Amino acid sequence: KAGVTQTPRYLIKTRGQQVTLSCSPISGHRSVSWYQQTPGQGLQFLFEYFSETQRNKGNFPGRFSGRQFSNSRSEMNVSTLELGDSALYLCASSSAYRGPNTEAFFGQGTRLTVV
Amino acid sequence: KQEVTQIPAALSVPEGENLVLNCSFTDSAIYNLQWFRQDPGKGLTSLLLIQSSQREQTSGRLNASLDKSSGRSTLYIAASQPGDSATYLCADAGGTSYGKLTFGQGTILTVHP
């Protein structure tokens, strides 16, 4: 069974540009969550999607957005990149929104560097 | 607002030692508690999931316990090996917050031969 796949693994972008990151969850998983990891702030929740609907959102500016497709694949977009957006972006998938099977499985992450 | 704290921030032990990593949380209304390991520059690997109705879970040399009344979880690693060196993170899945895990800052474990 394939794990969570994130593409690309590495990205270098210039300030002011925008970027799109992709996450393919484990087959059958309908919930996809996104996190930002930085040395100073640790892991911070961005948003969660379930069946193409955003159900939860963290405290990030509107420059951070996401979406989920009918096959559960998800993308997140960051517009007008800032130096502080440099981070490891992780996505996680789980099989149910609530209940016994809510174990979260993470991808390898996308390392974004903004210069 | 749930806050998760992990102690110690870093731990260095000789190979073969048994060790305990601690995780505390402020809101006892957790849904489940999950432990992860993270190798440098990599994603998170799920180690153990403890549901709120459970007291502990075991997988190989790992045992995790959960005490909701005291707001604590511990991860016990038996007979540590150099390959166990990594950052260990605990995370709370709040019962009313869809898909959101609240993470501690992690414990950096180094097991030296």
Coordinates of C-alpha atoms in Angstrom, one line a residue:
Chain A
K1 CA 0.0 0.0 0.0
A2 CA 1.6 3.3 -1.1
G3 CA 2.1 5.9 1.6
V4 CA 1.4 9.6 1.4
T5 CA 3.2 11.2 -1.5
Q6 CA 4.2 14.8 -1.6
T7 CA 5.6 16.6 -4.7
P8 CA 7.9 18.2 -5.3
R9 CA 10.4 17.3 -2.6
Y10 CA 12.3 20.6 -2.9
L11 CA 11.5 24.0 -4.2
I12 CA 13.4 27.3 -4.4
K13 CA 11.3 30.3 -5.1
T14 CA 11.8 34.1 -5.1
R15 CA 10.0 36.5 -2.9
G16 CA 6.7 37.6 -4.3
Q17 CA 6.2 34.5 -6.4
Q18 CA 3.6 31.9 -5.7
V19 CA 3.9 28.2 -5.3
T20 CA 1.7 25.1 -5.4
L21 CA 2.4 21.9 -3.4
S22 CA 0.7 18.6 -4.0
C23 CA -0.2 15.8 -1.7
S24 CA -1.6 12.4 -2.6
P25 CA -3.1 10.6 0.4
I26 CA -3.1 6.9 1.2
S27 CA -5.7 5.1 -1.0
G28 CA -9.0 5.2 0.7
H29 CA -8.1 8.1 3.0
R30 CA -10.5 11.1 2.7
S31 CA -9.0 13.5 5.2
V32 CA -5.9 15.5 4.3
S33 CA -4.2 18.0 6.6
W34 CA -1.3 20.4 6.0
Y35 CA 1.4 21.5 8.4
Q36 CA 4.2 24.0 8.3
Q37 CA 7.4 23.1 10.2
T38 CA 10.0 25.6 11.1
P39 CA 12.9 25.5 13.6
G40 CA 11.4 28.3 15.6
Q41 CA 7.7 27.5 15.6
G42 CA 7.7 23.7 15.3
L43 CA 4.8 22.0 13.6
Q44 CA 1.8 24.3 13.0
F45 CA -1.5 23.3 11.5
L46 CA -2.5 25.0 8.3
F47 CA -5.8 23.4 7.3
E48 CA -7.7 20.2 6.8
Y49 CA -9.9 18.9 4.0
F50 CA -12.4 16.1 4.0
S51 CA -14.4 15.2 0.9
E52 CA -13.4 18.4 -0.9
T53 CA -14.5 20.6 2.0
Q54 CA -12.2 22.6 4.2
R55 CA -13.4 21.8 7.7
N56 CA -10.7 23.4 9.8
K57 CA -8.1 26.1 9.4
G58 CA -5.2 27.3 11.5
N59 CA -4.0 30.8 12.1
F60 CA -2.2 31.6 8.9
P61 CA -2.7 34.6 6.6
G62 CA -5.0 34.4 3.5
R63 CA -1.9 33.9 1.3
F64 CA -2.1 30.3 2.3
S65 CA -4.9 28.4 0.6
G66 CA -5.7 24.9 -0.3
R67 CA -8.1 22.6 -2.1
Q68 CA -9.0 19.0 -2.4
F69 CA -10.1 17.1 -5.4
S70 CA -12.7 14.3 -5.8
N71 CA -9.9 11.7 -5.7
S72 CA -8.8 13.1 -2.3
R73 CA -5.6 14.5 -3.7
S74 CA -4.9 17.9 -2.2
E75 CA -2.9 21.0 -3.2
M76 CA -1.9 24.0 -1.1
N77 CA -0.9 27.3 -2.6
V78 CA 1.1 30.1 -1.1
S79 CA 0.9 33.5 -2.9
T80 CA 3.2 36.4 -2.6
L81 CA 5.9 34.4 -1.0
E82 CA 7.9 35.9 1.9
L83 CA 11.3 34.9 3.3
G84 CA 9.5 33.6 6.4
D85 CA 7.5 31.1 4.4
S86 CA 10.7 29.0 4.1
A87 CA 9.8 25.8 5.8
L88 CA 9.2 22.1 5.5
Y89 CA 5.5 21.6 4.5
L90 CA 4.0 18.3 5.5
C91 CA 0.7 16.7 4.7
A92 CA -1.0 14.0 6.6
S93 CA -3.8 11.7 5.6
S94 CA -6.2 9.7 7.8
S95 CA -9.1 7.3 7.0
A96 CA -11.8 8.9 9.0
Y97 CA -12.6 12.3 10.4
R98 CA -13.4 11.0 13.8
G99 CA -13.6 7.5 15.2
P100 CA -11.2 4.7 16.0
N101 CA -9.2 5.0 12.8
T102 CA -7.9 8.5 13.0
E103 CA -4.3 7.6 13.0
A104 CA -2.5 10.2 10.9
F105 CA 0.2 9.3 8.3
F106 CA 2.6 11.8 7.0
G107 CA 4.4 12.3 3.7
Q108 CA 8.1 13.1 3.4
G109 CA 7.4 16.8 3.0
T110 CA 8.2 19.6 0.6
R111 CA 11.2 21.7 1.5
L112 CA 10.4 25.3 0.4
T113 CA 13.2 27.9 0.3
V114 CA 12.3 31.5 -0.5
V115 CA 15.2 33.7 -1.5
Chain B
K1 CA -6.4 26.2 23.7
Q2 CA -4.5 22.9 23.9
E3 CA -0.8 23.2 24.7
V4 CA 1.5 20.2 24.5
T5 CA 4.9 20.2 26.2
Q6 CA 7.7 17.6 25.9
I7 CA 10.4 17.0 28.4
P8 CA 13.4 16.8 28.0
A9 CA 14.1 18.8 24.9
A10 CA 17.2 16.6 24.3
L11 CA 18.5 13.4 25.6
S12 CA 21.8 11.5 25.0
V13 CA 22.1 8.0 26.3
P14 CA 24.5 5.0 25.7
E15 CA 23.3 2.1 23.7
G16 CA 21.3 -0.5 25.6
E17 CA 19.6 1.9 28.1
N18 CA 15.9 2.0 28.7
L19 CA 14.5 5.5 28.5
V20 CA 11.3 7.5 29.0
L21 CA 10.2 10.5 27.0
N22 CA 7.5 12.7 28.5
C23 CA 4.6 14.5 27.0
S24 CA 2.1 16.7 28.9
F25 CA -1.1 18.4 27.6
T26 CA -3.3 21.1 29.2
D27 CA -6.7 20.0 28.0
S28 CA -7.7 16.5 29.2
A29 CA -10.5 16.4 26.5
I30 CA -8.2 14.8 24.0
Y31 CA -9.5 12.4 21.4
N32 CA -6.3 10.4 20.9
L33 CA -2.6 10.8 21.5
Q34 CA -0.1 9.9 18.8
W35 CA 3.7 9.5 19.0
F36 CA 5.9 10.1 16.0
R37 CA 9.6 10.0 15.1
Q38 CA 11.2 12.3 12.7
D39 CA 14.6 11.8 11.1
P40 CA 16.5 15.0 10.0
G41 CA 14.9 16.6 7.0
K42 CA 12.3 13.8 6.7
G43 CA 8.6 13.4 7.3
L44 CA 7.0 12.0 10.4
T45 CA 6.7 8.3 11.0
S46 CA 3.8 7.2 13.2
L47 CA 5.0 5.0 16.1
L48 CA 1.9 4.5 18.3
L49 CA -1.6 5.8 18.6
I50 CA -3.4 5.7 22.0
Q51 CA -7.1 6.3 21.9
S52 CA -8.6 8.3 24.8
S53 CA -10.3 5.2 26.2
Q54 CA -7.0 3.3 26.3
R55 CA -4.2 3.4 28.9
E56 CA -1.3 2.1 26.8
Q57 CA -0.1 0.7 23.5
T58 CA 2.9 -1.4 22.7
S59 CA 4.8 -2.0 19.5
G60 CA 8.0 -4.0 19.7
R61 CA 10.4 -2.1 22.1
L62 CA 8.1 0.8 22.4
N63 CA 5.4 1.3 25.0
A64 CA 3.3 4.4 25.3
S65 CA 1.0 5.2 28.2
L66 CA -1.8 7.8 28.6
D67 CA -3.1 9.3 31.8
K68 CA -5.8 11.8 30.9
S69 CA -6.5 12.8 34.5
S70 CA -2.9 14.0 35.0
G71 CA -2.6 15.2 31.4
R72 CA 0.4 13.1 30.7
S73 CA 1.7 10.5 28.2
T74 CA 5.0 8.7 28.3
L75 CA 6.9 6.8 25.6
Y76 CA 9.1 4.1 26.9
I77 CA 11.9 2.8 24.7
A78 CA 13.6 -0.5 25.8
A79 CA 17.1 -1.4 25.0
S80 CA 17.9 1.7 23.0
Q81 CA 19.9 1.4 19.8
P82 CA 21.8 4.0 17.7
G83 CA 19.1 3.6 15.0
D84 CA 16.6 5.0 17.5
S85 CA 18.4 8.4 17.3
A86 CA 15.8 10.9 16.0
T87 CA 13.4 13.6 17.2
Y88 CA 10.3 12.2 18.9
L89 CA 7.1 14.1 18.8
C90 CA 3.8 13.6 20.6
A91 CA 0.6 15.1 19.2
D92 CA -2.9 15.5 20.6
A93 CA -5.9 15.1 18.3
G94 CA -8.5 17.3 19.9
G95 CA -12.0 15.8 19.9
T96 CA -13.7 18.9 18.5
S97 CA -11.1 20.0 16.0
Y98 CA -11.3 18.2 12.7
G99 CA -8.0 16.8 11.4
K100 CA -5.9 19.0 13.6
L101 CA -3.0 17.6 15.6
T102 CA -1.4 19.8 18.2
F103 CA 2.3 19.0 18.5
G104 CA 4.9 19.3 21.3
Q105 CA 8.3 20.7 20.4
G106 CA 9.8 17.3 20.4
T107 CA 12.6 15.5 22.2
I108 CA 15.9 15.0 20.3
L109 CA 17.2 11.6 21.2
T110 CA 20.8 10.6 20.6
V111 CA 21.8 7.0 21.3
H112 CA 25.6 6.6 21.1
P113 CA 27.4 3.2 20.6

